[in-house]
mmCIF file with all atom_site columns, C-alpha atoms in Angstrom:
data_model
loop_
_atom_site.group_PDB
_atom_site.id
_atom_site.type_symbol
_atom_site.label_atom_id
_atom_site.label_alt_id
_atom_site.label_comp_id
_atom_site.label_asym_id
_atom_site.label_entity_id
_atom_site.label_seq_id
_atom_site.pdbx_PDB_ins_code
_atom_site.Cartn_x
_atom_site.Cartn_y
_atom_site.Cartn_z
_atom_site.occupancy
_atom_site.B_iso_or_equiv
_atom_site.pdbx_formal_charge
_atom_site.auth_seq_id
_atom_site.auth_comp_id
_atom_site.auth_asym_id
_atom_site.auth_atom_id
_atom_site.pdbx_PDB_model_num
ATOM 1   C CA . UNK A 1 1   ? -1.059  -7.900  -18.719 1.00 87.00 ? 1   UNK A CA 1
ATOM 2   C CA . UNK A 1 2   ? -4.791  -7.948  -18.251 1.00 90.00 ? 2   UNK A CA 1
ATOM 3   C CA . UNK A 1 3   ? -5.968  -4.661  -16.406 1.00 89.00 ? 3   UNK A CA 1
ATOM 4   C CA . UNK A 1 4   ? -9.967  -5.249  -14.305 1.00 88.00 ? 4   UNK A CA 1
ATOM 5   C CA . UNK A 1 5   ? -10.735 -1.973  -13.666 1.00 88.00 ? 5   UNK A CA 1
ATOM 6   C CA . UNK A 1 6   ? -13.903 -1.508  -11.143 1.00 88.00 ? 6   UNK A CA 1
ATOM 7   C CA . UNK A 1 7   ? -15.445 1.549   -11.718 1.00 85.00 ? 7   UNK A CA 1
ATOM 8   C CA . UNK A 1 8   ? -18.738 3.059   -11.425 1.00 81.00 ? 8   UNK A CA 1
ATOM 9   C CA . UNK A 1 9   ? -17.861 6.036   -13.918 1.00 80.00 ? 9   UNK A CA 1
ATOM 10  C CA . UNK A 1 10  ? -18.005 4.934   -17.311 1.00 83.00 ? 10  UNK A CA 1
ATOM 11  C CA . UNK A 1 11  ? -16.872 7.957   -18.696 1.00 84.00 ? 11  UNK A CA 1
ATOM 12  C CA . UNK A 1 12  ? -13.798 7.785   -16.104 1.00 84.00 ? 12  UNK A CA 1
ATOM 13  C CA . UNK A 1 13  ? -13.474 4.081   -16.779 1.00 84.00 ? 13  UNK A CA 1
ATOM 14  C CA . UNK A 1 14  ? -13.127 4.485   -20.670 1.00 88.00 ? 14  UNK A CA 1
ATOM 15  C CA . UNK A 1 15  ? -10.347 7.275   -20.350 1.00 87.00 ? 15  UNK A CA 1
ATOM 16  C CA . UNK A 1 16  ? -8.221  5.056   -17.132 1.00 86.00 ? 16  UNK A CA 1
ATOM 17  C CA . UNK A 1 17  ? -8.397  1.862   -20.281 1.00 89.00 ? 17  UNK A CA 1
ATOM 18  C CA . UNK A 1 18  ? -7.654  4.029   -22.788 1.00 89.00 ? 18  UNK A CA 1
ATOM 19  C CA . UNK A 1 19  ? -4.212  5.752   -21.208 1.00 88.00 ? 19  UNK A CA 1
ATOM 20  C CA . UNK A 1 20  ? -3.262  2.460   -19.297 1.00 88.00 ? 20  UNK A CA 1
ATOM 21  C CA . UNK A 1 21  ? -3.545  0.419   -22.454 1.00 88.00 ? 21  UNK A CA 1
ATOM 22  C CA . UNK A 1 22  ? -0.662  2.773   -23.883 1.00 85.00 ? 22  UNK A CA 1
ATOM 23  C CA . UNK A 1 23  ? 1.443   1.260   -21.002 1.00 84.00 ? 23  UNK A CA 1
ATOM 24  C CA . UNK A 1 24  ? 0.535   -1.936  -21.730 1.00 86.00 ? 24  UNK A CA 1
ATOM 25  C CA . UNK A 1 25  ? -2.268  -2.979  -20.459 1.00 90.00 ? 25  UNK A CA 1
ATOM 26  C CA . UNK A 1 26  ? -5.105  -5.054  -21.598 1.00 90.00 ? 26  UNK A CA 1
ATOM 27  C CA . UNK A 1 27  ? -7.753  -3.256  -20.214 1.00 90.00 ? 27  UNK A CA 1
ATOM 28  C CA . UNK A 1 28  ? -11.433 -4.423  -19.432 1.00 90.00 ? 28  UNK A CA 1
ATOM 29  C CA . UNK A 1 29  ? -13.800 -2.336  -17.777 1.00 88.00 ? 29  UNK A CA 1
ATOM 30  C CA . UNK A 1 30  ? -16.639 -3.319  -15.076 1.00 84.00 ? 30  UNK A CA 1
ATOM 31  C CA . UNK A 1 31  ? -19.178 -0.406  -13.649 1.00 84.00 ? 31  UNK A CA 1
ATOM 32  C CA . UNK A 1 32  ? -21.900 -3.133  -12.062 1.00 82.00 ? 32  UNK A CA 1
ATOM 33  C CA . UNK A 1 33  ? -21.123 -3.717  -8.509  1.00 76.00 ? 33  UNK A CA 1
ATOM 34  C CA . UNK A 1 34  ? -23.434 -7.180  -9.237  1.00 83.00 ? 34  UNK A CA 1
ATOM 35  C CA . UNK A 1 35  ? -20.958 -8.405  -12.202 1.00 83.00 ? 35  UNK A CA 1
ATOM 36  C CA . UNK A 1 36  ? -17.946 -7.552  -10.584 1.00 81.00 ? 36  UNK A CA 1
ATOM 37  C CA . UNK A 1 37  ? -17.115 -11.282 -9.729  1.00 86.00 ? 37  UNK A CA 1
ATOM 38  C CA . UNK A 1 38  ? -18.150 -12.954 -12.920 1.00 87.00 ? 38  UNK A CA 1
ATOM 39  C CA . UNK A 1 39  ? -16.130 -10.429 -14.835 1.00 84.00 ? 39  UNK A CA 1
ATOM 40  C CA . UNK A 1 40  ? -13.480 -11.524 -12.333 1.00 83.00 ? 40  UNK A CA 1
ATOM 41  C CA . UNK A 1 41  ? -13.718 -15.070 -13.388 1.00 87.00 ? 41  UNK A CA 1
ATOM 42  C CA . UNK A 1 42  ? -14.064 -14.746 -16.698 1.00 88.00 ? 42  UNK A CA 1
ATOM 43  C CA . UNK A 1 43  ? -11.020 -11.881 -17.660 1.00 87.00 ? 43  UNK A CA 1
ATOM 44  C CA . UNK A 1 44  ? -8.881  -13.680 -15.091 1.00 89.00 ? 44  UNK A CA 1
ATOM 45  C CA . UNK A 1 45  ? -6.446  -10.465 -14.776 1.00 89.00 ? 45  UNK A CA 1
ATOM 46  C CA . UNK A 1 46  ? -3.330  -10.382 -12.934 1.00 90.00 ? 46  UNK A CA 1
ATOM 47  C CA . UNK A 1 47  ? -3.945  -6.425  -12.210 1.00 92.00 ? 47  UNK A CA 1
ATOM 48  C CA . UNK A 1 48  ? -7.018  -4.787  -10.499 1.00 89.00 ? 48  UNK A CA 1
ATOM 49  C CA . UNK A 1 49  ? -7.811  -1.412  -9.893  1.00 89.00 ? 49  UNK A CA 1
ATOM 50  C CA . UNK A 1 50  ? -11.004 -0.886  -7.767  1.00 86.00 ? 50  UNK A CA 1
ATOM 51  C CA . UNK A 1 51  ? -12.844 2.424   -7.139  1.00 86.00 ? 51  UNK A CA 1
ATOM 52  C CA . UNK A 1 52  ? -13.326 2.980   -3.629  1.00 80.00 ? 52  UNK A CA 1
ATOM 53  C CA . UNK A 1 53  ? -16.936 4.572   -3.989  1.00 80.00 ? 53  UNK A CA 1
ATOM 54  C CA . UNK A 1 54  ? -19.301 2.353   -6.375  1.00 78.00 ? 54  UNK A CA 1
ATOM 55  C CA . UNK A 1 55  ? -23.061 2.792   -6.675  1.00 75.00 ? 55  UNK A CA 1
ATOM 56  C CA . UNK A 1 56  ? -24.326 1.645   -3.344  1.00 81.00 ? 56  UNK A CA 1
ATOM 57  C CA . UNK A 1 57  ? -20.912 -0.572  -1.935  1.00 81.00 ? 57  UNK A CA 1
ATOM 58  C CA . UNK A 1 58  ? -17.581 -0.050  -1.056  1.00 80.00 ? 58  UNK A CA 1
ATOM 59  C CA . UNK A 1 59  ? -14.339 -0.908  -2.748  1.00 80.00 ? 59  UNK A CA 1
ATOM 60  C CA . UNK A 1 60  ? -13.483 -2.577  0.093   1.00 82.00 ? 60  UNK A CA 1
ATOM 61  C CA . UNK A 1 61  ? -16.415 -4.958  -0.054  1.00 82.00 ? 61  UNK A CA 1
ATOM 62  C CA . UNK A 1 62  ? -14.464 -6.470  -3.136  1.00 85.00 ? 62  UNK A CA 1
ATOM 63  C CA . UNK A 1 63  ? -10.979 -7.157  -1.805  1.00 86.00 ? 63  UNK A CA 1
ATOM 64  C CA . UNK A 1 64  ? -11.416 -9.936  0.156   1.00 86.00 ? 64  UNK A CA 1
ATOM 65  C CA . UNK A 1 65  ? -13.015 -11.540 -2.657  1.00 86.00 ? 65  UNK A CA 1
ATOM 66  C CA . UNK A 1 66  ? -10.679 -10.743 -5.186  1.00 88.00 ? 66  UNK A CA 1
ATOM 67  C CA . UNK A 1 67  ? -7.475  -11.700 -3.428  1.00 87.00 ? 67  UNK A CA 1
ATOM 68  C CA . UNK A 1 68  ? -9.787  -15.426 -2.542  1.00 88.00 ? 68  UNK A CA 1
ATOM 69  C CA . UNK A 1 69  ? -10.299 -15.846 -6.313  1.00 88.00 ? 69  UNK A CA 1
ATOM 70  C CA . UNK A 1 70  ? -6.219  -15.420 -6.934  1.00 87.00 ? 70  UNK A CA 1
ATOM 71  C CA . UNK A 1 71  ? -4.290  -13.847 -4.209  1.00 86.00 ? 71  UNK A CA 1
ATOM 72  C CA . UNK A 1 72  ? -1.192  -13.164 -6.399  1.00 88.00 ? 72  UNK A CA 1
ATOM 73  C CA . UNK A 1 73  ? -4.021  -10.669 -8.381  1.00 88.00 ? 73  UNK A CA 1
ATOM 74  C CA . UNK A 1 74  ? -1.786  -7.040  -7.808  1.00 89.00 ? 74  UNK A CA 1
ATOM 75  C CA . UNK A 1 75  ? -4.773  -4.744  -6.652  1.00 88.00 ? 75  UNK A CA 1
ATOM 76  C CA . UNK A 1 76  ? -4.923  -0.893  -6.165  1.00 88.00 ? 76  UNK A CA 1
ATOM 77  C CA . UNK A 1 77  ? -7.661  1.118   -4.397  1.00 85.00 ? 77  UNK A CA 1
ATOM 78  C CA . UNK A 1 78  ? -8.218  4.225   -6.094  1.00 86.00 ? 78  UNK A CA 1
ATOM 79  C CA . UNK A 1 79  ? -10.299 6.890   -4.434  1.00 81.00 ? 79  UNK A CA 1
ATOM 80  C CA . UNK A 1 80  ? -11.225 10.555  -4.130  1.00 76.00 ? 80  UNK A CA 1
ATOM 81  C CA . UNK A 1 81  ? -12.387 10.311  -0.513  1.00 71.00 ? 81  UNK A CA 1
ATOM 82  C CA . UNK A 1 82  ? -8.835  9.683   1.123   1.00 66.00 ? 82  UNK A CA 1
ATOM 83  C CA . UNK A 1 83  ? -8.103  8.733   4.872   1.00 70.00 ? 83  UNK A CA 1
ATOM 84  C CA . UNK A 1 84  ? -5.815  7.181   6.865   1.00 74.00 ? 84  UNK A CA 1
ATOM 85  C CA . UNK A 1 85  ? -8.594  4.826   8.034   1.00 75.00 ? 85  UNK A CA 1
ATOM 86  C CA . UNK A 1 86  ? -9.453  3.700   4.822   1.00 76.00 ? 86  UNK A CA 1
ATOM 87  C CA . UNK A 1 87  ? -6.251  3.236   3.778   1.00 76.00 ? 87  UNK A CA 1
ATOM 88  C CA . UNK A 1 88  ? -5.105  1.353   6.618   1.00 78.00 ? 88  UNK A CA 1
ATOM 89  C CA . UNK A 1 89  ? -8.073  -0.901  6.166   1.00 80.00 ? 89  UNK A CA 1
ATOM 90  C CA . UNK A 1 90  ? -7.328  -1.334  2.412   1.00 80.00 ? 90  UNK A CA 1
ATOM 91  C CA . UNK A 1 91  ? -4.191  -2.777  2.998   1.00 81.00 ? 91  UNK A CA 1
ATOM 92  C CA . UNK A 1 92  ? -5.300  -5.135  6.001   1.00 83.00 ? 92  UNK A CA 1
ATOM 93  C CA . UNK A 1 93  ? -8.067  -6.220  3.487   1.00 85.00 ? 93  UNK A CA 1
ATOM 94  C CA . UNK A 1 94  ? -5.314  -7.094  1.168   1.00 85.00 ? 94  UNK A CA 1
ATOM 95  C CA . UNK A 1 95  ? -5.018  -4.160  -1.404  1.00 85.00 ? 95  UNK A CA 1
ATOM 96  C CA . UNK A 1 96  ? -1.653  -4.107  -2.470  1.00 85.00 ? 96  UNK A CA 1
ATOM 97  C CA . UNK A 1 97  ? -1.682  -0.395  -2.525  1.00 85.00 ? 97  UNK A CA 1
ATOM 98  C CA . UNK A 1 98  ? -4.007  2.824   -2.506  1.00 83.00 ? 98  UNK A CA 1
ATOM 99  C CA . UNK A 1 99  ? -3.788  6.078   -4.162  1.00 84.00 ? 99  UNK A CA 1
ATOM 100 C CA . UNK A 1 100 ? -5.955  9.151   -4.283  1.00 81.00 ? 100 UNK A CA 1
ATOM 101 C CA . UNK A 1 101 ? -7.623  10.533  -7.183  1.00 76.00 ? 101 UNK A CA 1
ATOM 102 C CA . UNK A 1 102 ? -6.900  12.820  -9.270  1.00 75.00 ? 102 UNK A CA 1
ATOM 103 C CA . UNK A 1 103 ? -3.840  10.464  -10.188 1.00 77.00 ? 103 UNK A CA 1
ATOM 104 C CA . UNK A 1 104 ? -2.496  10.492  -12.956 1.00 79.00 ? 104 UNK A CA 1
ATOM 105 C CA . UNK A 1 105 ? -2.300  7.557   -15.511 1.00 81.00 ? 105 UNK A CA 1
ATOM 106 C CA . UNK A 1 106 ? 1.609   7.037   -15.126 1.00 83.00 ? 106 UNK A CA 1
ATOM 107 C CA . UNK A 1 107 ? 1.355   7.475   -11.580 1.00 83.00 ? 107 UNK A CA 1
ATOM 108 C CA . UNK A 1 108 ? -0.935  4.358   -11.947 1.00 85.00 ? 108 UNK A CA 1
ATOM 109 C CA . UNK A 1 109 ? 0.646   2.347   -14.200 1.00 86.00 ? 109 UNK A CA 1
ATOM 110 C CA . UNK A 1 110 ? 3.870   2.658   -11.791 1.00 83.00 ? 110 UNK A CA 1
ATOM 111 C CA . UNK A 1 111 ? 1.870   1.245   -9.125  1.00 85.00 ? 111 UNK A CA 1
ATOM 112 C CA . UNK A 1 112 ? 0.461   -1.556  -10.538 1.00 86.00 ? 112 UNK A CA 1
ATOM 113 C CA . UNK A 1 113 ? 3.401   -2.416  -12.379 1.00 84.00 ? 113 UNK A CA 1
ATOM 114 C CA . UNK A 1 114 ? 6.099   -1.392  -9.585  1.00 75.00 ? 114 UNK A CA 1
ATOM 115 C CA . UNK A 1 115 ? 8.401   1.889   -10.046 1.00 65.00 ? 115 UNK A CA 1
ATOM 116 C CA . UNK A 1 116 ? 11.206  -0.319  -11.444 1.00 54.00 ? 116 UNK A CA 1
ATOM 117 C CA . UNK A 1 117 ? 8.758   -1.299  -14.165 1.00 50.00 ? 117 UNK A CA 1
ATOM 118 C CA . UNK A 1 118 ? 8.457   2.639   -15.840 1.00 50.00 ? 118 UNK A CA 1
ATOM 119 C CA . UNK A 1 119 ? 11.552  4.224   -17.324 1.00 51.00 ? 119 UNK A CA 1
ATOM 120 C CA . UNK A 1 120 ? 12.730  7.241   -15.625 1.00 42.00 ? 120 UNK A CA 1
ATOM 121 C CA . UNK A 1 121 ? 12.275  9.037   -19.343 1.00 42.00 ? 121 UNK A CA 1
ATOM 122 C CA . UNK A 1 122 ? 8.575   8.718   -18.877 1.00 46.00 ? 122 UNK A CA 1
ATOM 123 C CA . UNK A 1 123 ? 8.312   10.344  -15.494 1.00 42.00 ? 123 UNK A CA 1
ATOM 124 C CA . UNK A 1 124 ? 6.468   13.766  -15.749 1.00 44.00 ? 124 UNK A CA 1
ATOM 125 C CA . UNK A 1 125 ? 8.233   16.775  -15.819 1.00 43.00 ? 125 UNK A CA 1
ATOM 126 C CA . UNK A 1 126 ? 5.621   18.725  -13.993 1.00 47.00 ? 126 UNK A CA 1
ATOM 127 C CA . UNK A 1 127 ? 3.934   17.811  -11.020 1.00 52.00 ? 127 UNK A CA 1
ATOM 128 C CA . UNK A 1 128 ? 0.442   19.060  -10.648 1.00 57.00 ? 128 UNK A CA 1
ATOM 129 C CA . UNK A 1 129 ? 0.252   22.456  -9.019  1.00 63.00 ? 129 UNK A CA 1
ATOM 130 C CA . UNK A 1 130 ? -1.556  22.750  -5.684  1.00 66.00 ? 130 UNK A CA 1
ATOM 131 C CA . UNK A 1 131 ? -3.824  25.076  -7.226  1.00 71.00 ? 131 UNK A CA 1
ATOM 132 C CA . UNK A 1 132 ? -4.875  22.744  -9.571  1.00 70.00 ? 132 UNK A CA 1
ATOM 133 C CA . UNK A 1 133 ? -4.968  20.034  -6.968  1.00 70.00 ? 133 UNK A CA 1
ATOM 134 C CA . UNK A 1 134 ? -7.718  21.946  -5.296  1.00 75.00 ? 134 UNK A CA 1
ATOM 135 C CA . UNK A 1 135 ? -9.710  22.779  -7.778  1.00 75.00 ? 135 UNK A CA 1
ATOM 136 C CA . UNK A 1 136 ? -9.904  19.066  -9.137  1.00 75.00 ? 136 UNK A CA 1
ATOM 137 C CA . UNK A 1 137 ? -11.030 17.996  -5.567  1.00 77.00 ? 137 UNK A CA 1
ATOM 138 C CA . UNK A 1 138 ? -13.607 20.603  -5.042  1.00 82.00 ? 138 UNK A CA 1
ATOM 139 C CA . UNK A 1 139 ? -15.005 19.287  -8.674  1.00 80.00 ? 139 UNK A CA 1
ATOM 140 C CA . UNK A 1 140 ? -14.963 15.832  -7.879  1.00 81.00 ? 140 UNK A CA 1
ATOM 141 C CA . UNK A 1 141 ? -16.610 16.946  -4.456  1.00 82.00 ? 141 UNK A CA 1
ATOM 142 C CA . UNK A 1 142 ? -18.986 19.059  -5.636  1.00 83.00 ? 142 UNK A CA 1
ATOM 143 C CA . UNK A 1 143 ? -19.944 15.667  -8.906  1.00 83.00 ? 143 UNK A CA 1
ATOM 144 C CA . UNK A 1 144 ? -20.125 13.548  -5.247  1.00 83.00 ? 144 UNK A CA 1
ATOM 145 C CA . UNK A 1 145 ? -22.852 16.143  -3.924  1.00 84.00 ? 145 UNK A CA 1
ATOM 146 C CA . UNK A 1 146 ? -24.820 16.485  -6.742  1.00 84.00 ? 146 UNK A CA 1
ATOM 147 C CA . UNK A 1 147 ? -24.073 19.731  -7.723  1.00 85.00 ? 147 UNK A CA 1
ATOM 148 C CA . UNK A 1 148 ? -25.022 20.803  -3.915  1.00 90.00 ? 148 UNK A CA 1
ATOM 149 C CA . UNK A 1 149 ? -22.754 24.059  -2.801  1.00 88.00 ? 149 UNK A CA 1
ATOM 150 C CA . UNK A 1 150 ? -23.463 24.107  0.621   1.00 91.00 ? 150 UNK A CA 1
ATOM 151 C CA . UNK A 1 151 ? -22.806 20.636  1.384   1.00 90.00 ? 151 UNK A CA 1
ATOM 152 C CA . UNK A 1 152 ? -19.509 20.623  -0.704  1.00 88.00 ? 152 UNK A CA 1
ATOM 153 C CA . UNK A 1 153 ? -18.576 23.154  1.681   1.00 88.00 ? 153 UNK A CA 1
ATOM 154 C CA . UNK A 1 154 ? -19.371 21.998  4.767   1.00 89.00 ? 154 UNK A CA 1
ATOM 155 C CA . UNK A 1 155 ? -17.619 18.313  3.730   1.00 87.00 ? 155 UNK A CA 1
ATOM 156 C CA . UNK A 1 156 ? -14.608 20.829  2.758   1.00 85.00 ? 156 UNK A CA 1
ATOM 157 C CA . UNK A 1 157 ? -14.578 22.489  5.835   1.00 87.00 ? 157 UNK A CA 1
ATOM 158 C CA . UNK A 1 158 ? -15.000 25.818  4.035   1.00 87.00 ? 158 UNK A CA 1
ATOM 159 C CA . UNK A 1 159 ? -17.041 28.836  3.913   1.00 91.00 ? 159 UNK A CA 1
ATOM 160 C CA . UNK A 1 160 ? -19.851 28.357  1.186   1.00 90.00 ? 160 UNK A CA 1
ATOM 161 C CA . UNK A 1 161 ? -19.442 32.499  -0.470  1.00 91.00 ? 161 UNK A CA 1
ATOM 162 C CA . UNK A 1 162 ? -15.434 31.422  -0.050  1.00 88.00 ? 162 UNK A CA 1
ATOM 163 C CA . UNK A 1 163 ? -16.541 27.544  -2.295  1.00 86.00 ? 163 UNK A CA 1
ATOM 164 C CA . UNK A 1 164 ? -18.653 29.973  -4.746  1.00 87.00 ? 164 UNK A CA 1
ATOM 165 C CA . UNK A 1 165 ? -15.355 32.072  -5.295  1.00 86.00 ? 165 UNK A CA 1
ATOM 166 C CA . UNK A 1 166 ? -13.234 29.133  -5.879  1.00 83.00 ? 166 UNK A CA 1
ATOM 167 C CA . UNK A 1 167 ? -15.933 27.958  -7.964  1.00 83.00 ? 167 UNK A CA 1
ATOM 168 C CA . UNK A 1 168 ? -16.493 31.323  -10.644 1.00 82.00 ? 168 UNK A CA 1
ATOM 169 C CA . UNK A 1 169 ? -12.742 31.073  -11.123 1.00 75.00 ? 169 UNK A CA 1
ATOM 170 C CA . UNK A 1 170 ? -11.444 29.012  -14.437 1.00 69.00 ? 170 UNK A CA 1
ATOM 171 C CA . UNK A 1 171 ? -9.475  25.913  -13.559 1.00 64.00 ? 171 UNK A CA 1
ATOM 172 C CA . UNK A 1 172 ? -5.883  26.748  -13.103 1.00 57.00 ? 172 UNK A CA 1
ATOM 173 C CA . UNK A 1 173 ? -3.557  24.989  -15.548 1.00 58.00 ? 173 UNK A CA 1
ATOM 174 C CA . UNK A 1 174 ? -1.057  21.951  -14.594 1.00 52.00 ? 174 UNK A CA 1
#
């Protein structure tokens, strides 16, 4: 099952191959937006999952060409900037599916593979709290602004003194 994962953060990238491998998958990693099509060509997968934010393109740049090269390629859109829109346009692009990040590595396996493909064992027994939820976006916000608190918190619709509070707090567990 070979796994193309598109992804501008290597450090992301490296940790999404090395949990999806332990489902399975034989994972290969591309963060240059220029290579993404010769790495396409030469891994041939039958799975892709593609970043929605890369350096200076969109994920959804790729999809058309992907599903051209081999249309029965299964791909997933994985992003931390999620809307409607987007996802709509995804799926008219021909993604096969779209989830929002933080996901978690079964979560993503299940989709690629299909939820009949994952044993019910397997399945989490805790869900991510809503706490921790937040706090994981806010962090992945505030890595998107460059460190920048007052634009995290106007893209978060929230009070910057209220985003420093959130921010001195320690990250709430599961």
């Amino acid at each position: 099952m070979k796994l193309l994962i598109i992804e501008d953060d290597e450090a992301f990238a490296r940790t999404l191959s090395r949990r999806l491998a332990k489902h399975g998958f034989d994972c290969h990693i591309e963060h240059n937006e220029e290579q993404v099509i010769a790495t396409l060509e030469s891994v041939e997968p039958e799975y892709v999952l593609l970043d929605m934010k890369l350096q200076t393109l969109s994920g959804l740049h790729f999809i058309k060409q992907i599903k051209a090269f081999n249309n029965s390629i299964k791909l997933v859109l994985l992003t931390g900037f999620a809307s409607i829109a987007t996802a709509v346009e995804a799926v008219k692009l021909g993604a096969d599916d779209y989830l929002t990040k933080p996901a978690d590595t079964l979560l993503i396996a299940q989709t690629l593979l299909g939820k009949e493909n994952i044993e019910q064992e397997e399945l989490p027994k805790e869900r991510m709290s809503a706490e921790r939820l937040e706090w994981e976006h806010i962090q992945q916000v505030l890595k998107a602004n460059e460190g920048n608190v007052s634009e995290t918190a106007r893209q978060l619709n929230m009070h910057r003194r209220t985003l420093q509070r959130k921010l001195q707090k320690k990250p709430v567990q599961k």
